[in-house]
Coordinates of C-alpha atoms in Angstrom, one line a residue:
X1 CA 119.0 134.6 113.8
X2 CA 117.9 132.6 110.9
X3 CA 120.7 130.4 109.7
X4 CA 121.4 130.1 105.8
X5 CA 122.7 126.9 104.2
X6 CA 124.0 126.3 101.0
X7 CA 122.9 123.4 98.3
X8 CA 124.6 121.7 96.1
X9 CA 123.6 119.5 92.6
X10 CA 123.8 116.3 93.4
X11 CA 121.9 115.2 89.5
X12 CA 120.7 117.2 86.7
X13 CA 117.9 115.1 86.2
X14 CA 115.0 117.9 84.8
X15 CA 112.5 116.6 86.2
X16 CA 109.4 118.0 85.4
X17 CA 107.9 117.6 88.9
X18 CA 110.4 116.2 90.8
X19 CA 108.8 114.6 94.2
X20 CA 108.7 112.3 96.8
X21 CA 112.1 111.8 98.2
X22 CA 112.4 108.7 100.0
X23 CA 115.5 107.6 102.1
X24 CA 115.7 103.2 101.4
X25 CA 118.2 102.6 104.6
X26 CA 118.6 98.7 103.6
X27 CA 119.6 100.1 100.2
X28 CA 121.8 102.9 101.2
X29 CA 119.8 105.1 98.5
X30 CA 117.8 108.1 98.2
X31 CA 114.3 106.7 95.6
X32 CA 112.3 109.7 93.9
X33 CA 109.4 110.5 91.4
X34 CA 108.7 112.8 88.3
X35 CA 105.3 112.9 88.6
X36 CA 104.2 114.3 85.0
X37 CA 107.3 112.2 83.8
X38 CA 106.3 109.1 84.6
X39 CA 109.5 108.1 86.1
X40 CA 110.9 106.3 89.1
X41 CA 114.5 107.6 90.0
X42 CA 117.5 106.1 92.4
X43 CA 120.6 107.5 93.2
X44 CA 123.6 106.2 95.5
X45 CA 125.3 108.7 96.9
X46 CA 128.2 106.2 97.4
X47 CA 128.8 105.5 94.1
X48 CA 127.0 108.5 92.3
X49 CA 125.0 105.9 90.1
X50 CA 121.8 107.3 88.9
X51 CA 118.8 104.7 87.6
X52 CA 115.6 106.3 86.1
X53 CA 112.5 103.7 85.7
X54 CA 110.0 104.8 83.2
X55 CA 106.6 103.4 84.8
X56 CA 103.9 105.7 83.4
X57 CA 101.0 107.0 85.1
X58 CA 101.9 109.6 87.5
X59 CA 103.9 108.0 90.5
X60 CA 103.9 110.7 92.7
X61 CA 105.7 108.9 96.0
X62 CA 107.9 106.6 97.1
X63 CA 107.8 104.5 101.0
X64 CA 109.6 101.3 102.0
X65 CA 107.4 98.8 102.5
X66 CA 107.5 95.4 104.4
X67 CA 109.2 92.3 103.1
X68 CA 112.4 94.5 101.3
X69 CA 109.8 96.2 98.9
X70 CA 108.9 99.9 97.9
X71 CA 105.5 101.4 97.4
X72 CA 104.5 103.7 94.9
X73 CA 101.2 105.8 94.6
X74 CA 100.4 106.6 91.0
X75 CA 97.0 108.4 90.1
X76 CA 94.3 106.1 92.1
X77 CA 96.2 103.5 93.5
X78 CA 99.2 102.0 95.6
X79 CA 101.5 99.8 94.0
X80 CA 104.7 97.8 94.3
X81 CA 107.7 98.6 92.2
X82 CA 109.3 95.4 90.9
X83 CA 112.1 94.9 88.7
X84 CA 111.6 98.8 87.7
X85 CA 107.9 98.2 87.0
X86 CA 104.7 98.9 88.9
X87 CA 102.4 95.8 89.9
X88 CA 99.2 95.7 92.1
X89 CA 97.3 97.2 92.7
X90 CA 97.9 96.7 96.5
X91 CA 94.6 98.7 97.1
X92 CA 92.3 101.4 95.1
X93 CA 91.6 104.8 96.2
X94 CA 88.3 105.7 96.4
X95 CA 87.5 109.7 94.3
X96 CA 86.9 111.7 91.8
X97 CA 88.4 110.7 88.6
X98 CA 89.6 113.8 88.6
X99 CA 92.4 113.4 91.3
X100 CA 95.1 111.6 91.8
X101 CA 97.8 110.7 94.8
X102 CA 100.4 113.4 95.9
X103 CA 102.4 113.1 98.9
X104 CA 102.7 110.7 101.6
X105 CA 104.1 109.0 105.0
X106 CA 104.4 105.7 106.9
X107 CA 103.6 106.3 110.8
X108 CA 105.5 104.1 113.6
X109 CA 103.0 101.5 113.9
X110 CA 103.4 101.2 109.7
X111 CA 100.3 102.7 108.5
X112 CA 100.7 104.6 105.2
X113 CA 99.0 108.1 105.5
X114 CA 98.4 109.5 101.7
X115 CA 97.5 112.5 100.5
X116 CA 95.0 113.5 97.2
X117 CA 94.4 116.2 95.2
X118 CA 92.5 117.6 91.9
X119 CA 94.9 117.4 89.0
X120 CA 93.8 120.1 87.7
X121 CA 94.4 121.8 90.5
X122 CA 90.9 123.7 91.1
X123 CA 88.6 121.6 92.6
X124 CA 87.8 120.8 96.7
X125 CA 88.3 117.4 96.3
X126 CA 91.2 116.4 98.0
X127 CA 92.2 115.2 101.1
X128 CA 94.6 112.8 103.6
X129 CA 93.9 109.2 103.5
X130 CA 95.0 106.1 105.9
X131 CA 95.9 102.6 104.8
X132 CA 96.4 100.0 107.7
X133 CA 96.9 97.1 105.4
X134 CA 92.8 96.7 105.8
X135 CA 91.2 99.5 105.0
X136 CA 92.0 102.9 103.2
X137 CA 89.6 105.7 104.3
X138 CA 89.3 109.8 104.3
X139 CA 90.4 111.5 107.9
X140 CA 90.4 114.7 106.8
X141 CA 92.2 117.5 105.7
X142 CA 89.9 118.8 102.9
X143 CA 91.6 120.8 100.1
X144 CA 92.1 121.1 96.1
X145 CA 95.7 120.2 97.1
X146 CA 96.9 118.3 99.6
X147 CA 100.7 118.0 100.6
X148 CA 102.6 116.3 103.5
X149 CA 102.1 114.7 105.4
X150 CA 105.0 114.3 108.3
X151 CA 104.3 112.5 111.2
X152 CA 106.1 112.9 114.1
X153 CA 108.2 110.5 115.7
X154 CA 106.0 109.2 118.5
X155 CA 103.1 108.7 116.2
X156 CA 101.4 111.6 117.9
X157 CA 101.2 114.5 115.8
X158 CA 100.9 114.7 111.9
X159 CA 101.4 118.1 110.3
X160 CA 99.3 118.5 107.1
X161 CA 99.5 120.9 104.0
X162 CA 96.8 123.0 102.1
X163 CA 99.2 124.4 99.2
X164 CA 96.7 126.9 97.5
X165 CA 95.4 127.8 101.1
X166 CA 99.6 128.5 101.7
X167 CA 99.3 126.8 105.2
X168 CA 100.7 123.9 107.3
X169 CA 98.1 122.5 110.2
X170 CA 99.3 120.6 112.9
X171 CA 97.1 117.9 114.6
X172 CA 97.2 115.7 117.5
X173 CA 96.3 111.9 116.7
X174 CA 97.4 110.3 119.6
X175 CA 94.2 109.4 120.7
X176 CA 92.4 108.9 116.8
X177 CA 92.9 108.3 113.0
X178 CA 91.3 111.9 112.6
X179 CA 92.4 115.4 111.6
X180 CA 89.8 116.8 113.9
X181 CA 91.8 117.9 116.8
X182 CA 94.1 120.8 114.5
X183 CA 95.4 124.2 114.7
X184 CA 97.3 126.6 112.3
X185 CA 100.9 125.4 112.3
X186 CA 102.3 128.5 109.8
X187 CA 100.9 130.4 107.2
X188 CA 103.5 131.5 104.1
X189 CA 103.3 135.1 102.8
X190 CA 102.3 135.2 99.7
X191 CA 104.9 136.7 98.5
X192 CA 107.2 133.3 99.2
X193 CA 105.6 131.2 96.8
X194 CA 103.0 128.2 98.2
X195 CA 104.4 125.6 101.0
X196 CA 104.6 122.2 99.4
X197 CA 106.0 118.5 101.2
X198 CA 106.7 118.8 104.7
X199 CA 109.3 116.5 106.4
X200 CA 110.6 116.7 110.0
X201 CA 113.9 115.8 111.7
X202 CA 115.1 114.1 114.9
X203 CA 114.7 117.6 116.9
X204 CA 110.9 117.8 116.0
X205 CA 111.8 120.5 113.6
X206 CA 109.6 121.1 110.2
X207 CA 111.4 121.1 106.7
X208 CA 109.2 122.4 104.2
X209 CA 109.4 123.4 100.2
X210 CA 108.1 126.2 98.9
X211 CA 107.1 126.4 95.3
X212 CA 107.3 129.6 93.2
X213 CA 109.8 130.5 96.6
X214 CA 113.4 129.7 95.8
X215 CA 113.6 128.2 99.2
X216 CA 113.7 125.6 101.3
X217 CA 112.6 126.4 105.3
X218 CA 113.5 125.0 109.1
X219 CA 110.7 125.8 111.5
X220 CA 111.0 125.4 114.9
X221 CA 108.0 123.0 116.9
X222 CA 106.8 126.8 118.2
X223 CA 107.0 127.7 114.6
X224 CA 110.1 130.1 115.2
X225 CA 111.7 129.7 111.0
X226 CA 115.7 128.5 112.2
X227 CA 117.0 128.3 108.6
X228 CA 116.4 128.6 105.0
X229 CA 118.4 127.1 102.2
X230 CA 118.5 128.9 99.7
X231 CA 117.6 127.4 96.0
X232 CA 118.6 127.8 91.9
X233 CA 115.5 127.4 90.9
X234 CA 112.0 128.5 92.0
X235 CA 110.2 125.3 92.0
X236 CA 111.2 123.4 95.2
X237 CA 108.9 120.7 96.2
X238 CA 110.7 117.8 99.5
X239 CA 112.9 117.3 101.7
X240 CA 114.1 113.7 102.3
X241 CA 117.0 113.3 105.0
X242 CA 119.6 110.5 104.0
X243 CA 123.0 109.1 104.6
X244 CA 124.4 107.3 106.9
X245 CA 124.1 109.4 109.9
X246 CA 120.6 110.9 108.0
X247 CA 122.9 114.3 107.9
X248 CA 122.3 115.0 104.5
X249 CA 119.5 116.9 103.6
X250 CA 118.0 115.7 99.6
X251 CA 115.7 118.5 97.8
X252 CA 114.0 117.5 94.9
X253 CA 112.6 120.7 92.2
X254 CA 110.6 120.9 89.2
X255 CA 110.3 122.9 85.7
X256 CA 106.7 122.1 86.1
X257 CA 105.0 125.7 84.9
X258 CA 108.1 127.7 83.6
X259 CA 108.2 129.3 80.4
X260 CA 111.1 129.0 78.2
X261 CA 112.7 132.4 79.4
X262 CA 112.1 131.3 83.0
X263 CA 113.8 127.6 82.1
X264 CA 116.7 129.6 80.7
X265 CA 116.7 131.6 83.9
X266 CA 117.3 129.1 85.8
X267 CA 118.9 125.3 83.7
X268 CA 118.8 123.3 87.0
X269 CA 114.9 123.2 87.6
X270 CA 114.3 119.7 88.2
X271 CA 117.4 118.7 89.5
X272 CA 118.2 116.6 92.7
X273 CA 120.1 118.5 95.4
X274 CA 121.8 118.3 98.6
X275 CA 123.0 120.1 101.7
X276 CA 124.6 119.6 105.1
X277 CA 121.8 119.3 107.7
X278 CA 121.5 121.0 111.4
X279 CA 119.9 117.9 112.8
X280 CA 119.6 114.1 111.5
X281 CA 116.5 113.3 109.9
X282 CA 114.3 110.3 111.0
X283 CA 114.4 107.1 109.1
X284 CA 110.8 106.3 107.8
X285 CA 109.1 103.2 108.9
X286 CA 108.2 100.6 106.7
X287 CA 104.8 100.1 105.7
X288 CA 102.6 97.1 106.2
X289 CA 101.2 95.5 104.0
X290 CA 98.1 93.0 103.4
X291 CA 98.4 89.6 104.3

């Protein structure tokens, strides 16, 4: 039986594509982006303040880094996020002018594993890239956009997203820095919108966002959905598990793409929301950064 969970607003923000939850632990704070908004936004669930950085660009994540710092990705590049601004680069992504960085992850060893994508969202040009404080190169994962990825919490298996293609591989890279070794994880009908960031939990079980689907979904490691939460708004784009037990589940949306009638349909597109989680989530590693 598929369990149902309720959300709740947590911040009206409007984002216009809200992404990239991030859990800080040190900070006690949940850190996200409005990617077309150029925007940087922290929230303290303790204390319910809300801080919004305007930074430009197009940050589109958010990873604690090494050394107390936080790690943004904004159109080609990685950078740090200091006193509410973006310096670096730290390193340069190598593409198509055209794209620009979505999603991303910090493995157990501290390796940053980012994903690309066309911005205009039509050509084959993007894909999943590692940064091990040396060298950022391709692995894999070819697709016009890219989204993910998770990594699981040995390090051995990352799970990667082709949203037009409306499926989630999963890939064993215990023994390589390569997508090569993949199968079909699960494929969303597509009458439930497009799967967008994937996150997983302390029982190996997949969170993923579906945009155009009203819904947020629990899959099981044999793929089995356990839960769905079920949204206000269409647009649902991450999961980010914080608190301080990691039991409360973050969902960040967007108004990206809705008409005005659509907008009016639903006023809390963009908004940050919450829920009470099955499972814990996992905290995220810090990344490592060059010497």
């Amino acid at each position: 039986m598929t369990a149902a969970i309720e959300p709740r607003l947590v911040w009206p923000v409007a984002a216009t594509l809200g992404e990239g939850p991030a859990w800080i632990g040190r900070e006690n704070a949940l850190w996200f982006v409005d990617i077309k908004g150029g925007r940087v936004h922290r929230y303290d669930p303790a204390t319910d303040e809300r801080q919004s950085f305007e930074v430009g660009g197009m940050p589109s994540f958010l990873v604690p880094a090494e050394g107390g710092r936080l790690l943004v990705g904004s159109v080609d590049g990685l950078y740090l996020l200091e006193d509410g601004k973006l310096t670096g680069p730290v390193a340069k992504i190598d593409m198509p002018a055209h794209n620009r960085t979505n999603d991303a992850t910090v493995d157990p060893s501290g390796r940053l594993w980012v994903g690309t994508m066309d911005n205009e969202e039509e050509a084959l040009t993007g894909a999943i890239h590692v940064f091990d404080a040396v060298d950022l190169r391709p692995v894999g994962g070819d697709c016009v956009i890219t989204n993910g990825p998770a990594i699981s919490a040995d390090g051995g298996t990352i799970y990667h997203v082709d949203t037009l293609g409306r499926t989630i591989y999963r890939c064993d890279i215990s023994s390589e820095t390569s997508l090569a070794k993949g199968e079909v994880f699960v494929t969303i009908a597509e009458k439930d919108g497009h799967p967008d960031g994937v996150t997983l939990d302390s029982e190996g079980c997949l969170w993923v966002g579906l945009w155009g689907g009203w819904q947020v979904r629990r899959y099981a490691p044999d793929g089995t959905l356990l839960a769905i939460v079920a949204m206000p708004c269409a647009n649902c784009t991450k999961v980010a598990f914080g608190g301080p037990d990691l039991r409360t589940g973050y969902v960040t949306t967007a108004r990206k793409g809705l008409s005005e009638a659509e907008l009016n349909g639903q006023p809390l597109a963009g908004g940050l929301f919450a829920f009470d989680a099955p499972a814990p989530g996992v905290a995220l590693p810090e990344m490592r950064l060059p010497a």
